[in-house]
Short mmCIF file of C-alpha atoms in Angstrom, two decimals:
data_model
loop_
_atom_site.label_atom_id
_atom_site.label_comp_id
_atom_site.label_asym_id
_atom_site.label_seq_id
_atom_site.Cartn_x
_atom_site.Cartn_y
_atom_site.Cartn_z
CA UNK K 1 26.85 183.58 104.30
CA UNK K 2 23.35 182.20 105.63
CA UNK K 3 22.23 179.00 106.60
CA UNK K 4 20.38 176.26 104.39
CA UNK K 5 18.91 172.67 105.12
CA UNK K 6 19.45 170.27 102.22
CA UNK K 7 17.85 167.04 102.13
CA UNK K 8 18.10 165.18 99.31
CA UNK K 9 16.85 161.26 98.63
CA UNK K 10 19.17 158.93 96.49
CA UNK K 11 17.29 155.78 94.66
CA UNK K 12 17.48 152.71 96.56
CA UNK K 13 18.47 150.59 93.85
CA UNK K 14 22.14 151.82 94.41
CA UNK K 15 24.99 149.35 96.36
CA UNK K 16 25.63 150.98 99.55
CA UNK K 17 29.44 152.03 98.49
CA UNK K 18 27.42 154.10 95.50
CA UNK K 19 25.01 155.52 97.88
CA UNK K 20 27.54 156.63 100.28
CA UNK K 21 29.93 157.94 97.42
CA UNK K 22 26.61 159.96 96.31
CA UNK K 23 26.53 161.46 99.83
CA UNK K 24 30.38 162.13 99.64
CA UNK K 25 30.52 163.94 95.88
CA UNK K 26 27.95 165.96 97.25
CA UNK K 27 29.41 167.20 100.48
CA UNK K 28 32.50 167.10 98.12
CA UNK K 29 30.85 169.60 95.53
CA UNK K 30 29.64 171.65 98.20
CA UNK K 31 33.18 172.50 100.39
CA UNK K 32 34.54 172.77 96.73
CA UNK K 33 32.13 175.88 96.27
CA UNK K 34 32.74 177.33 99.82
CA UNK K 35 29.86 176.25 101.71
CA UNK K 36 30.80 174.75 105.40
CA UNK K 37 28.95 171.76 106.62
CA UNK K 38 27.87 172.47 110.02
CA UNK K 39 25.55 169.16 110.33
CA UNK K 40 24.95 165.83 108.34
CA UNK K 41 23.05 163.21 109.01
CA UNK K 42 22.38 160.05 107.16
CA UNK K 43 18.68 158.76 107.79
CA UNK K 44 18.73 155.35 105.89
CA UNK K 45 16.23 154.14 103.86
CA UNK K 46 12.55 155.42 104.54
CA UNK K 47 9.53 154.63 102.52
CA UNK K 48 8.22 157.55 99.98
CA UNK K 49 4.88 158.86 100.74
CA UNK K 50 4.36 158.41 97.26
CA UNK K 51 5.89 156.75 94.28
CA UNK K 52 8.69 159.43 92.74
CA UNK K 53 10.21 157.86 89.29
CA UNK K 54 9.28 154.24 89.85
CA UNK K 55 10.48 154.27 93.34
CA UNK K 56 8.90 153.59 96.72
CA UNK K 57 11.12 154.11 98.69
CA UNK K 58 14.54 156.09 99.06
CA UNK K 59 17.68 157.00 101.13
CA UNK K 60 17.11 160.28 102.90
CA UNK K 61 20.37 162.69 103.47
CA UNK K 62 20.52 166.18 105.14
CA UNK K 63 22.95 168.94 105.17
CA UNK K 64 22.95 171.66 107.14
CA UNK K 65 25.36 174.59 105.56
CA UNK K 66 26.53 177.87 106.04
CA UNK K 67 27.12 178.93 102.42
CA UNK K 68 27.41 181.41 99.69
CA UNK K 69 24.35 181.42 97.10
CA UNK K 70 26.95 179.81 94.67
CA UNK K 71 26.82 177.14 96.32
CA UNK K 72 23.15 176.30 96.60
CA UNK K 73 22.69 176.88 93.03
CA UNK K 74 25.28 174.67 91.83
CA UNK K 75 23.77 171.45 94.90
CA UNK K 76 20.34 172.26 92.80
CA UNK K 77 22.08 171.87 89.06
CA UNK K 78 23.88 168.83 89.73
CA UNK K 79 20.57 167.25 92.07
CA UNK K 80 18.79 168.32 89.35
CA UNK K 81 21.19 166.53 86.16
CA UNK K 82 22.07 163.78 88.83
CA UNK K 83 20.23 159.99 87.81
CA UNK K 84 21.15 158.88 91.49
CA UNK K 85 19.58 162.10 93.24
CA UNK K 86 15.65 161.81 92.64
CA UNK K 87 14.25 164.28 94.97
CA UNK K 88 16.06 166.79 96.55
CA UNK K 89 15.08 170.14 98.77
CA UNK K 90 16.76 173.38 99.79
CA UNK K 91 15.03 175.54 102.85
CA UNK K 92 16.92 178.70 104.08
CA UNK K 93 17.17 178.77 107.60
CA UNK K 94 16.42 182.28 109.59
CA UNK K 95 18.15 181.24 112.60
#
């Protein structure tokens, strides 16, 4: 299995219990598919550097996982179908 960074940004027009149940179907999603969560790390709201679907600013989440391709693909479907989700990023890491 190799190692991938996701960070993805949920809309800050969420309640925090939404937000952080966002966080948790994802982690969720991701164990579910086989993929262990070595790191996570909420970083709170942040502005955007630009506006992304009407939004200026955003609540920035990153995963680091050791996980099976599977995985990754499925995170990028459901990011990807996902209304709450509205930017999301997957880098392999080589270390």
């Amino acid at each position: 299995m190799k190692k991938y960074e996701i960070m993805f940004i949920v809309k800050p027009t969420l309640e925090e219990a939404s937000i952080k149940k966002v966080f948790e179907d994802t982690k969720k999603m991701l164990t579910d598919n086989n993929a262990k969560i070595l790191e996570e790390k909420e970083m709170g709201q942040r502005d955007l550097a630009y506006e992304i679907k009407k939004h200026k600013t955003g609540y920035y989440f990153l995963l680091v996982v050791e996980s099976p391709v599977e995985a990754i693909n499925e995170f990028n479907r459901i990011a990807n179908i996902s209304s709450d989700i509205i930017r999301s990023l997957v880098t392999k890491n080589e270390n």
